[in-house]
Structure formats: structure tokens, C-alpha cells
Coordinates of C-alpha atoms and ligand atoms in Angstrom, one line a residue:
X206 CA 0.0 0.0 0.0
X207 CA 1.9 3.6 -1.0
X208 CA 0.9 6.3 1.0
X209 CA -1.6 7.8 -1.5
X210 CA -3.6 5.1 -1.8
X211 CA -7.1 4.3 0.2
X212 CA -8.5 1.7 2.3
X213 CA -12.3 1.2 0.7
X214 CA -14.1 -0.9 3.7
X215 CA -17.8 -1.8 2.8
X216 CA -19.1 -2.8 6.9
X217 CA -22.0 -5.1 7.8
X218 CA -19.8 -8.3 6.6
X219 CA -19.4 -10.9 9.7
X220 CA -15.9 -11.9 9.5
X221 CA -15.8 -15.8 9.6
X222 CA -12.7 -17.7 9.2
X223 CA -8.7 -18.2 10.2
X224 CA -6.1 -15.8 10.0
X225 CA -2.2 -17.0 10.6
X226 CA -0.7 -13.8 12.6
X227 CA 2.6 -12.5 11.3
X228 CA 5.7 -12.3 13.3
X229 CA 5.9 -9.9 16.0
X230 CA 7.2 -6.3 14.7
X231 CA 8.7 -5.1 18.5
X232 CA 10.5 -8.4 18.0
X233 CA 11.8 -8.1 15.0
X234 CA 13.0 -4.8 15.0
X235 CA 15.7 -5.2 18.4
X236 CA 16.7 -8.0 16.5
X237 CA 17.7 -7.2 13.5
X238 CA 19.0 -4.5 15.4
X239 CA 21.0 -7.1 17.5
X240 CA 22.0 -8.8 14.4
X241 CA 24.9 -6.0 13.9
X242 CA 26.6 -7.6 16.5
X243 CA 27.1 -10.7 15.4
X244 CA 30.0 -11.8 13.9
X245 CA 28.7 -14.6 11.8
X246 CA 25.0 -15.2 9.8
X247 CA 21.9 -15.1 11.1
X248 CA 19.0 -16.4 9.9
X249 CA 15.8 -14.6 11.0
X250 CA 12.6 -16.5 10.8
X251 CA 8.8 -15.1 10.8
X252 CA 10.1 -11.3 10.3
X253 CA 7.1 -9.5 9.0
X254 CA 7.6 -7.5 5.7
X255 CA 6.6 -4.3 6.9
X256 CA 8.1 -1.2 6.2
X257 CA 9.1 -0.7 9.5
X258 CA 11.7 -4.0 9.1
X259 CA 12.2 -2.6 5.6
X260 CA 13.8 0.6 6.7
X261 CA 15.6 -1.6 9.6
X262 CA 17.4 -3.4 7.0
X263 CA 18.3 -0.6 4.9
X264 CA 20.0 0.5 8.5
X265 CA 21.8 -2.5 8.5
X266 CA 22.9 -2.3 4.8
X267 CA 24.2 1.4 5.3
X268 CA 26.5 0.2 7.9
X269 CA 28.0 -2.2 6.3
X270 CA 25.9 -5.6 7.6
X271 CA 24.7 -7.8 4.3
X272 CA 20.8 -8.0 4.5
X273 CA 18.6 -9.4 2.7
X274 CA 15.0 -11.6 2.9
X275 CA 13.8 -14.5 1.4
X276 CA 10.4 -14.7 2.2
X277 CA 9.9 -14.5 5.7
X278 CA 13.4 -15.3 6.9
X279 CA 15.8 -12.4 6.9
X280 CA 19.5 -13.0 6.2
X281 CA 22.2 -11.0 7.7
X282 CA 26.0 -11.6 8.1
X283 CA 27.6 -8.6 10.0
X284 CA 30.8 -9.9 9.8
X285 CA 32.1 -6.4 7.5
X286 CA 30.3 -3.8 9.6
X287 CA 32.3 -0.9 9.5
X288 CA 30.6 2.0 10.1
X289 CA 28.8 3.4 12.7
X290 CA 26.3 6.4 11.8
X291 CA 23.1 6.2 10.9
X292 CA 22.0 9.1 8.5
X293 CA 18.7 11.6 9.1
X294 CA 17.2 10.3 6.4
X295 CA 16.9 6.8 7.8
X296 CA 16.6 7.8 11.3
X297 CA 13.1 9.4 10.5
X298 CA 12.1 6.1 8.4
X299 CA 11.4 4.7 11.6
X300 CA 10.9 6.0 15.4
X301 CA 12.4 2.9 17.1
X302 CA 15.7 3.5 15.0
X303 CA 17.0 4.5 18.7
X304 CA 17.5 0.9 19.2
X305 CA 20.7 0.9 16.9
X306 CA 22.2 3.2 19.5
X307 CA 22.8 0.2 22.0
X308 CA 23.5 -2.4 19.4
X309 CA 26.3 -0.2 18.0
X310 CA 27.9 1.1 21.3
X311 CA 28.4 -3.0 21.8
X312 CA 29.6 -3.3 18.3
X313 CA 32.1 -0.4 17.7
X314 CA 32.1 1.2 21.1
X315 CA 31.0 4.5 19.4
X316 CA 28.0 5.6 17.4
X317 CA 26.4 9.0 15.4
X318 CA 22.7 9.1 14.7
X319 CA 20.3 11.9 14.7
X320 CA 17.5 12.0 17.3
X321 CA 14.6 9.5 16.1
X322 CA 11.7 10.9 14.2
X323 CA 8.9 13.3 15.3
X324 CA 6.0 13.1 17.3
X325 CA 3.1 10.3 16.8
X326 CA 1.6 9.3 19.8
X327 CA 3.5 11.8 22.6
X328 CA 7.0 13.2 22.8
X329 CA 9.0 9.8 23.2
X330 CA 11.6 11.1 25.2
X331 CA 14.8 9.1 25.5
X332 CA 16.1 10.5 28.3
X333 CA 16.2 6.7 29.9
X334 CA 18.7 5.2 27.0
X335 CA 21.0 7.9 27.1
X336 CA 21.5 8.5 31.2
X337 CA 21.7 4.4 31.6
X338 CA 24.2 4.6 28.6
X339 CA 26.2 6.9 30.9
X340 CA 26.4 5.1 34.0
X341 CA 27.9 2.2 31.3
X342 CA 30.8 4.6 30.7
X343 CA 29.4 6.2 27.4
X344 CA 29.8 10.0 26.8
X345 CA 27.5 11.7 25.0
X346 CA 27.3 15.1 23.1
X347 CA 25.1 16.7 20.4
X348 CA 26.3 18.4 17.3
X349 CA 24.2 19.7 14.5
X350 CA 20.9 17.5 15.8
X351 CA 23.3 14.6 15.7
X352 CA 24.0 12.5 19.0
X353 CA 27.4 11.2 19.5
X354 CA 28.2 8.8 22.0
X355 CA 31.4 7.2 22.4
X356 CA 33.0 4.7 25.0
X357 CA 35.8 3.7 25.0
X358 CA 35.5 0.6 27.5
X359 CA 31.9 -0.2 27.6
X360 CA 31.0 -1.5 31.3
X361 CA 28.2 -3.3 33.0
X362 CA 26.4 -1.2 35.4
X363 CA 23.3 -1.2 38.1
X364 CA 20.5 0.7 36.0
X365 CA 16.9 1.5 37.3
X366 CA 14.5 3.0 35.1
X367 CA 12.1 5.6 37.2
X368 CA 9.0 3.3 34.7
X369 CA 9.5 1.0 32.7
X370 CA 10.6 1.1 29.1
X371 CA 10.4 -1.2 26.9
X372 CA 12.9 0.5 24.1
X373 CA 15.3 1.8 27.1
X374 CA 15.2 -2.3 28.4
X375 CA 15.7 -3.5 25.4
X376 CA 18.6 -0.8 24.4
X377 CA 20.6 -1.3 27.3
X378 CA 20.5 -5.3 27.2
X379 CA 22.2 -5.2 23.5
X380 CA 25.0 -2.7 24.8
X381 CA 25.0 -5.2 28.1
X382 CA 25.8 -8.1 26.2
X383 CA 29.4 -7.2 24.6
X384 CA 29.8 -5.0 27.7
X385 CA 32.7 -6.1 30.1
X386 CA 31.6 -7.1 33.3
X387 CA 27.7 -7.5 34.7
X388 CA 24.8 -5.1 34.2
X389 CA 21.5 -5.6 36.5
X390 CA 18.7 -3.8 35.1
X391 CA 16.1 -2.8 38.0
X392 CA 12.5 -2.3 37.1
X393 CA 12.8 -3.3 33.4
X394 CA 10.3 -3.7 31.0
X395 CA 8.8 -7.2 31.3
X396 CA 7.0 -7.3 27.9
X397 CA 7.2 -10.6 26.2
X398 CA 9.2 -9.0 23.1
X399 CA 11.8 -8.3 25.6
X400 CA 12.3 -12.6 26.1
X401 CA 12.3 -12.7 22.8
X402 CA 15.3 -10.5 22.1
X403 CA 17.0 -12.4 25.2
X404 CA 16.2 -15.5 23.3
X405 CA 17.5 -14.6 20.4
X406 CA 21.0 -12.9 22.0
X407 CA 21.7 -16.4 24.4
X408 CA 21.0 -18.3 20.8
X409 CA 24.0 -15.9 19.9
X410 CA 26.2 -17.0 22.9
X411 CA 24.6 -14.0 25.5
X412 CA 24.6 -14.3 29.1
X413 CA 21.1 -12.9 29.9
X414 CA 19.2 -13.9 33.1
X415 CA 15.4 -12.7 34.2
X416 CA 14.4 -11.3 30.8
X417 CA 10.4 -11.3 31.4
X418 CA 10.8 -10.3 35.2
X419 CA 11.2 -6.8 36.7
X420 CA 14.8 -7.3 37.1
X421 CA 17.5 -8.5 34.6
X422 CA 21.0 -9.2 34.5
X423 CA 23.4 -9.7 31.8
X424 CA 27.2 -10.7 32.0
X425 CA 29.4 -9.4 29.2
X426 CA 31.1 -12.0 27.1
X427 CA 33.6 -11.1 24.6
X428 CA 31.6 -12.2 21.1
X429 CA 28.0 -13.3 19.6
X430 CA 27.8 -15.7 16.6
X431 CA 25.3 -15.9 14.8
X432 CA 21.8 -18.3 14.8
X433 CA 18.7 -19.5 13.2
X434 CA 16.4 -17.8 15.3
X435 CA 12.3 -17.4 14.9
X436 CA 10.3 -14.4 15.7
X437 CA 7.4 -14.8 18.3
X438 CA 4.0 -14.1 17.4
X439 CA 2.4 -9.9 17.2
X440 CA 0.4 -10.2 20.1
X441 CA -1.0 -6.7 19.2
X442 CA -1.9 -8.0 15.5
X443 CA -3.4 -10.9 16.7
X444 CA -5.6 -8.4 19.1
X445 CA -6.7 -6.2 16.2
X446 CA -8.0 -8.9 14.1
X447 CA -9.6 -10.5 17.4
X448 CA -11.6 -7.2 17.9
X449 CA -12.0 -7.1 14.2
X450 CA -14.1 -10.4 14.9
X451 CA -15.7 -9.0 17.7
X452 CA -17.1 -5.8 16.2
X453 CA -19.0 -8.0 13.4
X454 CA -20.4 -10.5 15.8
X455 CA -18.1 -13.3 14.1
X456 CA -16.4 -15.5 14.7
X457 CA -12.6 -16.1 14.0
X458 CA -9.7 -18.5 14.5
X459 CA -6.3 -17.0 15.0
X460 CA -3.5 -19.6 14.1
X461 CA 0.6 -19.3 15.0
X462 CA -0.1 -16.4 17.8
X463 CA 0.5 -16.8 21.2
X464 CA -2.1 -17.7 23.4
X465 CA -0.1 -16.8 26.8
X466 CA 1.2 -13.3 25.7
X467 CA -2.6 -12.2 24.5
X468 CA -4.4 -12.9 28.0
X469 CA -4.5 -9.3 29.4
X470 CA -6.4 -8.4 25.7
X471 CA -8.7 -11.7 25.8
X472 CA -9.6 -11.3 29.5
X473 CA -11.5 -8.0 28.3
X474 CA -13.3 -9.8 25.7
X475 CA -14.3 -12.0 28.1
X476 CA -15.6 -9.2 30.2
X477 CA -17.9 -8.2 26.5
X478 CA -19.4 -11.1 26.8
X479 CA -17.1 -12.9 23.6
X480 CA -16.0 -16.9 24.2
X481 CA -12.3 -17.2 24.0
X482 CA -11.2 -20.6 23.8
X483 CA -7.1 -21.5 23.2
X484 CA -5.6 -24.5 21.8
X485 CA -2.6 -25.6 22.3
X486 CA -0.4 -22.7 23.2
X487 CA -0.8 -21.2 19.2
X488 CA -4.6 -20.7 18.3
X489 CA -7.0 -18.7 19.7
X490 CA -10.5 -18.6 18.6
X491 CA -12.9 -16.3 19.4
X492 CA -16.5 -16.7 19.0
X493 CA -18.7 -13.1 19.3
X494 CA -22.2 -14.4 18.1
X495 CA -24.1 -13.3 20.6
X496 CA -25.5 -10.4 22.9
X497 CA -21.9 -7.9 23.7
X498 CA -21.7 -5.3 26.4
X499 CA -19.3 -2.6 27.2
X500 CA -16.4 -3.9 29.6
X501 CA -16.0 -1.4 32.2
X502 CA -12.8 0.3 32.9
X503 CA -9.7 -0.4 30.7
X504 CA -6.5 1.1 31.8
X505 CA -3.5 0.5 30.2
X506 CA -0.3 -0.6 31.6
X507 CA 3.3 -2.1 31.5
X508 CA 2.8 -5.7 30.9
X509 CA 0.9 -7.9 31.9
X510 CA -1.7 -4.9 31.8
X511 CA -3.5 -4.3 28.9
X512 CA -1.1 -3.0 26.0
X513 CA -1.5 0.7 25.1
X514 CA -1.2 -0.5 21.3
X515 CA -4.4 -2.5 21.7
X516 CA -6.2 0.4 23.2
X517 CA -7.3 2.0 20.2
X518 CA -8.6 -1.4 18.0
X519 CA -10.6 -1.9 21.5
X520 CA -11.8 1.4 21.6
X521 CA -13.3 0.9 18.2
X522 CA -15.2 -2.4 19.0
X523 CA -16.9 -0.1 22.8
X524 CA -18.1 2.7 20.5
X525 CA -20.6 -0.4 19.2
X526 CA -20.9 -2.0 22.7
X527 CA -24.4 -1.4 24.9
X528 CA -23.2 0.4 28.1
X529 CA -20.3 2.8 28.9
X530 CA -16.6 2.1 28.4
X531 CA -13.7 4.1 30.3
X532 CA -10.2 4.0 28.8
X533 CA -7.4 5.6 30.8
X534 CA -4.3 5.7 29.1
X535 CA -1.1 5.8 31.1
X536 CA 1.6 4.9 29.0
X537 CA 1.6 7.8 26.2
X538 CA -0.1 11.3 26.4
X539 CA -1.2 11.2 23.0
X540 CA -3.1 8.2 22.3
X541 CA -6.8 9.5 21.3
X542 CA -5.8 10.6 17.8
X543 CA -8.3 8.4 16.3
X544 CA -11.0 9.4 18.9
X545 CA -12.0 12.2 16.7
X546 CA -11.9 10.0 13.2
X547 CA -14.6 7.6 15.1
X548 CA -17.1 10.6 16.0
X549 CA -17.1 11.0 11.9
X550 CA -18.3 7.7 11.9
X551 CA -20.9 8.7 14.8
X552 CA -19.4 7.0 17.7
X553 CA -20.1 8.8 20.9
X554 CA -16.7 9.7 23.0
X555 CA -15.5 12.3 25.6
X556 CA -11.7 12.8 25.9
X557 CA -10.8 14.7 29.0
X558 CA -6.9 14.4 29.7
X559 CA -5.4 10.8 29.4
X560 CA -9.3 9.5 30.2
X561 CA -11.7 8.5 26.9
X562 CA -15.5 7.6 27.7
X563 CA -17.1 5.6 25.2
X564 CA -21.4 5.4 25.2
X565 CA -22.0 2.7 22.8
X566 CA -24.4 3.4 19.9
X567 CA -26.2 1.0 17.4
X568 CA -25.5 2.5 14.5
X569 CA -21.8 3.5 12.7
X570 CA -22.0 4.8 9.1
X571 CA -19.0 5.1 6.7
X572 CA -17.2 8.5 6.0
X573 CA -13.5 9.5 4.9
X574 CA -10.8 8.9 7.6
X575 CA -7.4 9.8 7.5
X576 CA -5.1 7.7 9.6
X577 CA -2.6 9.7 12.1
X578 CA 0.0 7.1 13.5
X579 CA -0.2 2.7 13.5
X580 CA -2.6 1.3 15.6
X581 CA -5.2 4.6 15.3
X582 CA -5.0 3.4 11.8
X583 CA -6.3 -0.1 13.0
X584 CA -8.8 1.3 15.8
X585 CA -10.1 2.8 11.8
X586 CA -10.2 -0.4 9.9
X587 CA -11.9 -2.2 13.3
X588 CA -14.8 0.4 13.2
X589 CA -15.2 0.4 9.8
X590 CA -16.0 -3.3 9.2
X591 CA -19.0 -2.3 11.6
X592 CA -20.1 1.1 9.7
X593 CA -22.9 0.7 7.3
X594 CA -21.7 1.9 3.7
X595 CA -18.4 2.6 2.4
X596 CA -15.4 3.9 4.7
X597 CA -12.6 5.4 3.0
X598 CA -9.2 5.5 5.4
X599 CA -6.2 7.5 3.7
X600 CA -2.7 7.8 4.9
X601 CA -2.5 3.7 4.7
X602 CA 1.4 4.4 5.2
X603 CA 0.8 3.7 9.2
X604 CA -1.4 1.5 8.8
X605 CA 1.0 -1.0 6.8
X606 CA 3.9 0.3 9.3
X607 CA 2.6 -2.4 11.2
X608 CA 0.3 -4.9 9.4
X609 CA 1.7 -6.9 7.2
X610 CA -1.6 -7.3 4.1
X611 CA -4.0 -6.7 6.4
X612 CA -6.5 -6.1 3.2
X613 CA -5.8 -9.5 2.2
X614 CA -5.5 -11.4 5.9
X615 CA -9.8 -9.4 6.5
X616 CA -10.7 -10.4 2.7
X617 CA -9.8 -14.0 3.5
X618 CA -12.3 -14.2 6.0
X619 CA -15.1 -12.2 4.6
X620 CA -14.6 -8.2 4.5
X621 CA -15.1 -6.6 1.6
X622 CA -11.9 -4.5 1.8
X623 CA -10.1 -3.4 -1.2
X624 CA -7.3 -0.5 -2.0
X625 CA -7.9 1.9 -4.0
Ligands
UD1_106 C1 7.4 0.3 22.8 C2 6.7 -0.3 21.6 C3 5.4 0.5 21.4 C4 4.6 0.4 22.7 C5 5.4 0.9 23.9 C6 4.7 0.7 25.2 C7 8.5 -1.0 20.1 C8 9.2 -0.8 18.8 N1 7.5 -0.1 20.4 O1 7.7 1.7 22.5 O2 4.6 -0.2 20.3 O3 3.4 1.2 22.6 O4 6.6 0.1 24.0 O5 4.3 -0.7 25.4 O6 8.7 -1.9 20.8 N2 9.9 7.0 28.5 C9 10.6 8.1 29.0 N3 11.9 8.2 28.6 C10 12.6 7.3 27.9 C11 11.9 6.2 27.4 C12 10.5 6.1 27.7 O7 10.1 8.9 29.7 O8 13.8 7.4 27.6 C13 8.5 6.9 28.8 C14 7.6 7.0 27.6 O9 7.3 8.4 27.3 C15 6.3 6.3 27.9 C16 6.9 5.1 28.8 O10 8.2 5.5 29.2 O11 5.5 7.0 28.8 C17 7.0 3.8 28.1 O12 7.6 3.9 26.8 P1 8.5 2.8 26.2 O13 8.1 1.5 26.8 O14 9.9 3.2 26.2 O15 7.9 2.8 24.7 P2 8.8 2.4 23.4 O16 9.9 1.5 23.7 O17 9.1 3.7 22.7

């Protein structure tokens, strides 16, 4: 989908059928971060094609790392890596370019990049990355909107975030692991993307304890290899197209996500009155046939609270729910973008601060949306399915940021959704 093109959703369609979730896009971008520091080939499995990964790899290129997919499976071989600045130009490609800074302070002990991208979703400060890469010996100036940081003896250190981050975790763990000595990270994100970097480092020779808890320690060693390694599951895909199926009153089998990870999101579908059943530890089907009401109060929260980035696809399913929803968002200050495209489509919500209320209505009818960052795109596409008559979403460029064909993954089970 280029940027200029539309998303034409007819709603009223049930959606009936089985989608197969992509690979986890906050996975796969630390790692093929991550994969710059290994001296050897890795072979990437279940890496989504998104542009998001696209522009990731043309980071890696640009440096010097060889890069290139084969269907799902990237291939990199950073064995001639021998630069160590990242240009504006790809820096604004994508907002979690940051995560390059950690990856090449272990590689090269130095790195140049400009500060990541503007604004989407609140000012994503990154005040945590840089003061922890301090304390690990790094110093840091700014010249001409560049950052430069150089060590020259990287070293483990006691870090505690004042919250938790998931991009400031994950950050210092890849400068941690080539790092010499220990680093103990203290209230660290415990997301599931952050085991899956770990897993994906200790597969390269890491020494990474307590990845998935609040605390996590990583000893130095002196080189990674490289690995075969497969991406886990998008957990916040696999919770769009669960509302997706929710907001038609269908029904809808999810196959290679993970069941475990998508709890804090299925647990509110409980609470609508959906049937969630799991099995094995990779399908989820969800079943929404029946009589839905609003689920109460949704705040969002570090994991294992509900996920900020499945706020707004939820959001879009209460607008259509009898009964009042509350969302209070905590994580980012500027997460009702998409509050105001809904009202277009006549859904009934109040914004006051960080605090959405949601009065359910019958009735949604298409208009023209323009999407303003990723998942506000989705929360779009959700409501749309629902809206009687044609909805028209521009700005598809988020949208595809982080979906990999999600026109084709609704048309497979029944949405008349086309680009136009
Ligand atoms: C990651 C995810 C994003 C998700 C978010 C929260 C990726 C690529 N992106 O973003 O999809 O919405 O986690 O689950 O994985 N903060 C600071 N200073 C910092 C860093 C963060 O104040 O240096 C604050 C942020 O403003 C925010 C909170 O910490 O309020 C958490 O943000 P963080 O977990 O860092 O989000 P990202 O890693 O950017």
C-alpha cells in the first residue's frame, strides 16, 4: 500500500474464518537490530515485511551488515560492519531506529545518529537510553541534531528505570551483552518482546538472566555468533483482528499467535461477553455471536496490563458496545488521535486528559478517515467493518507500518476490503 492510496471498507460483513498472525514487529526490529553484532550469519525466521523492518534493514545495509530476505526469513551476516552512523534520512524512516544506539555502542564502542523521528503518539523522550548509557561509561554530546556517544571501554552497570521502558530495556540489554563485566537492570520492561530479544541474544552466545521479570542481568562476554532464530508471534496483530471479529459478531480462529502473551487483551473480551477458547499454546478462537456489552474500565499498563497499542482497535469495538466504556491511558499522552476520526463515523466519545469515555451506539455509518500514526489506523479499519456503507481510510502508510496485508488477511475471512 503507498501512502496515496485508500482503504475502501464496505461494513455489515461478519468476519468468519482463520487468519495465521505475522511475526511480531517489537521483535523483530531489536533483533535485527541485535543482528549487527554478530560476527557470523543469522538467519531470522517469521520477520514480518513491513516497512518498519524494511527501513531496519536498509539500517543494516548502510553500515556495512549484508541483509537481505527471502520470504519470511531475513539474512544478515555482519561480519564487515564498519561504520557506525546512521543518516537523518533513515533515522526518520522509523521512530524505534534508537534501538541501533545500544546495538552499535556494543559493536564499535561509538555511534552518530540523529535523534529519532517526530512526534506520533506523545514526545518519546529518551532520556532513559542515554543516562543508563552513561552510567555504562558512554559520553554523550550533540552536534548539528546529531547525538554522538562514544565509549571507549563499555562496562556493566546497576541501571533502574524511574518506569518502565520497553525501548530503554531493550537498548541497554544489547549494549550489556558485549559490555565487560555485569549489568542488573532494575524495574525493566517485562514485555514478552523483551524474552524474545534475550532468546534470540543467548541463541548468539549471550549471558542474559530474568528477561520477562522486573529485574535483569546480563554478564558481558567477549563475542556473539550468529543463529537461526524465529520471531514470536504480534500479540497486538493478533488483538486487532480478534476485535476485528468481535465488532461484526463473528467469529474467528487465529493460528501461529500466542495464546499466553494475549491474556491481558482476551480477558477484556471475556468481560464483553465474547467466548475465547485457546488451543494448544498457538490458536486462539474467538467466538462473538451473541449479545456484547461494554467492559468497564480499561486502563492501560506495562505488561501484563492491557497494551497501550491495543487500546485503540478496542476502543473501536466499545463505540458499538451497549453500556459505557472508560479507557485511561497511562503509557503515552497522546493516544486519542483516532478518537476524533470515530465521531465521523458517529461514535459517541468524551476525551478529558489521558481518560476516553465511550457510550456505545447501534448505529456507525462510513465517512473519509485519514489515519494519524499505526494502531489509530487499525482502531479505523476495526470500526469500519462495523459502519454501514463505504469507509474510506487514507494515509495507509501507518497502517502498513505495522500490518503486514491486512487487506488481504480481513478479505480471506469475509470483509469486503479493497485499496484503492
Ligand atoms: C514500545 C513499543 C510500542 C509500545 C510501547 C509501550 C516498540 C518498537 N515499540 O515503545 O509499540 O506502545 O513500547 O508498550 O517496541 N519514556 C521516557 N523516557 C525514555 C523512554 C521512555 O520517559 O527514555 C516513557 C515514555 O514516554 C512512555 C513510557 O516511558 O511514557 C514507556 O515507553 P516505552 O516502553 O519506552 O515505549 P517504546 O519503547 O518507545
Amino acid at each position: 500500500m503507498s501512502s496515496g492510496r485508500k482503504l475502501i471498507i464496505h461494513g455489515g460483513r461478519r468476519i468468519e474464518g482463520e487468519i495465521a498472525v505475522q511475526g511480531a514487529k517489537n521483535s523483530a526490529l531489536p533483533i535485527l537490530a541485535a543482528a549487527v553484532m554478530c560476527k557470523g550469519r543469522c538467519e531470522i525466521y517469521n520477520c514480518p515485511a513491513l516497512s518498519d523492518c524494511d527501513a531496519a534493514c536498509r539500517i543494516l545495509t548502510s553500515l556495512g551488515c549484508a541483509c537481505r530476505r527471502e520470504e519470511s526469513c531475513v539474512c544478515t551476516d555482519a561480519s564487515a560492519v564498519g561504520r557506525n552512523e546512521i543518516s537523518e534520512k533513515l533515522m526518520r524512516e522509523m521512530r524505534s531506529s534508537i534501538i541501533f544506539m545500544g546495538a552499535l555502542l556494543g559493536r564499535c564502542g561509538q555511534c552518530r545518529m540523529s535523534f529519532p523521528g517526530g512526534c506520533e503518539i506523545g514526545s518519546r523522550p529518551i532520556d532513559f537510553h542515554l543516562d543508563a548509557f552513561r552510567r555504562m561509561g558512554t559520553k554523550i554530546h550533540e552536534e548539528h541534531g546529531y547525538i554522538v556517544c562514544t565509549a571507549d571501554k563499555l562496562r556493566g552497570a546497576k541501571i533502574s528505570f524511574p518506569v518502565p521502558s520497553v525501548g530503554a530495556t531493550e537498548n541497554v540489554m544489547l549494549a550489556a551483552v558485549l559490555a565487560d563485566g555485569t549489568t542488573e537492570i532494575h524495574n525493566a520492561a517485562r514485555e514478552p518482546e523483551i524474552c524474545d530479544l534475550a532468546g534470540f541474544l543467548t541463541a548468539c552466545g549471550a549471558k542474559i538472566n530474568g528477561a520477562g521479570t522486573g529485574t535483569v542481568t546480563i554478564e558481558g562476554v567477549r563475542k556473539l555468533s550468529g543463529c537461526s532464530y524465529t520471531v514470536m508471534p504480534d500479540r497486538i496483530a493478533a488483538a486487532t483482528y480478534l476485535c476485528c471479529g468481535a465488532i461484526t459478531r463473528g467469529e474467528i480462529l487465529l493460528t501461529h499467535c500466542d495464546h499466553g502473551s494475549l491474556v491481558p487483551v482476551t480477558a477484556v473480551l471475556e468481560q464483553t461477553g465474547c467466548s475465547i477458547y485457546s488451543f494448544g499454546s498457538d490458536s486462539v478462537y474467538l467466538n462473538a455471536r451473541k449479545t456484547l456489552k461494554a467492559p468497564g474500565v480499561i486502563r492501560t499498563a506495562p505488561y501484563p496490563g492491557f497494551p497501550t497499542d491495543a487500546q485503540p482497535p478496542l476502543m473501536a469495538l466499545c463505540t458499538t458496545l451497549p453500556g459505557t466504556s472508560m479507557f485511561v491511558e497511562t503509557i503515552f499522552e497522546n493516544r486519542y488521535r483516532h478518537v476524533s476520526e470515530l465521531t465521523r463515523l458517529g461514535a459517541k466519545i468524551k476525551v478529558e486528559g489521558q481518560v476516553a469515555v465511550v457510550e456505545g451506539v447501534n448505529r456507525l455509518s462510513g465517512a473519509e478517515l485519514e489515519a494519524g500514526d499505526l494502531r489509530g489506523g487499525a482502531a479505523m479499519v476495526t470500526a469500519a467493518l462495523f459502519a454501514e456503507g463505504v469507509t474510506k481510510i487514507g494515509h495507509t502508510c501507518y497502517i502498513s507500518r505495522g500490518y503486514e496485508d491486512i487487506e488481504g488477511c480481513l478479505k480471506s475471512v469475509g470483509a469486503d476490503i479493497r485499496t484503492a
